[in-house]
Amino acid sequence: MYNYSITYQDTTQPNVVYKGCNINADNIMDCFLAFNKLHPTGFIHGVKLNDLV
């Protein structure tokens, strides 16, 4: 399992607001699926693979 850091834009805000989150997942696709469940209105700007968990 890997730990990913994601920087995303919260599209529900009237102004541009960038936020970040960490997600543990087995692969990048599982990471994106988990992100979409947690932040369905988020627009991803960057993903960084941190380390094995």
CSV table of C-alpha atoms in Angstrom, one decimal:
chain,number,residue,atom,x,y,z
A,1,MET,CA,0.0,0.0,0.0
A,2,TYR,CA,1.2,3.5,-0.8
A,3,ASN,CA,0.6,7.0,0.6
A,4,TYR,CA,-0.3,9.7,-1.9
A,5,SER,CA,-0.5,13.5,-1.3
A,6,ILE,CA,-3.0,15.2,-3.5
A,7,THR,CA,-3.3,18.9,-4.2
A,8,TYR,CA,-6.8,19.9,-5.5
A,9,GLN,CA,-9.0,22.9,-6.1
A,10,ASP,CA,-12.3,23.0,-4.2
A,11,THR,CA,-14.7,24.0,-7.0
A,12,THR,CA,-17.6,24.7,-4.6
A,13,GLN,CA,-15.8,27.9,-3.5
A,14,PRO,CA,-16.5,31.2,-5.4
A,15,ASN,CA,-12.7,32.0,-5.4
A,16,VAL,CA,-9.9,29.6,-6.3
A,17,VAL,CA,-9.1,27.6,-3.1
A,18,TYR,CA,-6.4,24.9,-3.1
A,19,LYS,CA,-6.5,22.2,-0.5
A,20,GLY,CA,-4.5,19.0,0.1
A,21,CYS,CA,-5.2,15.5,1.4
A,22,ASN,CA,-3.4,12.2,2.0
A,23,ILE,CA,-4.8,8.9,0.8
A,24,ASN,CA,-3.5,5.4,1.3
A,25,ALA,CA,-4.1,3.1,-1.6
A,26,ASP,CA,-2.7,0.0,-3.4
A,27,ASN,CA,-2.3,1.8,-6.7
A,28,ILE,CA,-3.0,5.2,-8.4
A,29,MET,CA,-6.4,4.2,-9.7
A,30,ASP,CA,-7.6,3.2,-6.2
A,31,CYS,CA,-6.2,6.5,-5.0
A,32,PHE,CA,-8.3,8.4,-7.6
A,33,LEU,CA,-11.4,6.4,-6.8
A,34,ALA,CA,-11.0,7.1,-3.1
A,35,PHE,CA,-10.4,10.8,-3.8
A,36,ASN,CA,-13.6,11.0,-5.9
A,37,LYS,CA,-15.6,9.5,-3.0
A,38,LEU,CA,-14.1,11.9,-0.5
A,39,HIS,CA,-14.1,15.1,-2.6
A,40,PRO,CA,-16.5,14.7,-5.6
A,41,THR,CA,-16.3,18.4,-6.5
A,42,GLY,CA,-12.5,18.5,-6.3
A,43,PHE,CA,-10.3,19.2,-9.3
A,44,ILE,CA,-6.9,17.5,-9.0
A,45,HIS,CA,-3.8,19.7,-9.7
A,46,GLY,CA,-1.1,17.4,-8.4
A,47,VAL,CA,-0.3,13.9,-7.0
A,48,LYS,CA,2.8,12.9,-5.2
A,49,LEU,CA,3.7,9.4,-4.2
A,50,ASN,CA,5.1,9.7,-0.6
A,51,ASP,CA,6.1,6.2,0.6
A,52,LEU,CA,5.0,2.7,1.3
A,53,VAL,CA,2.7,2.3,4.2
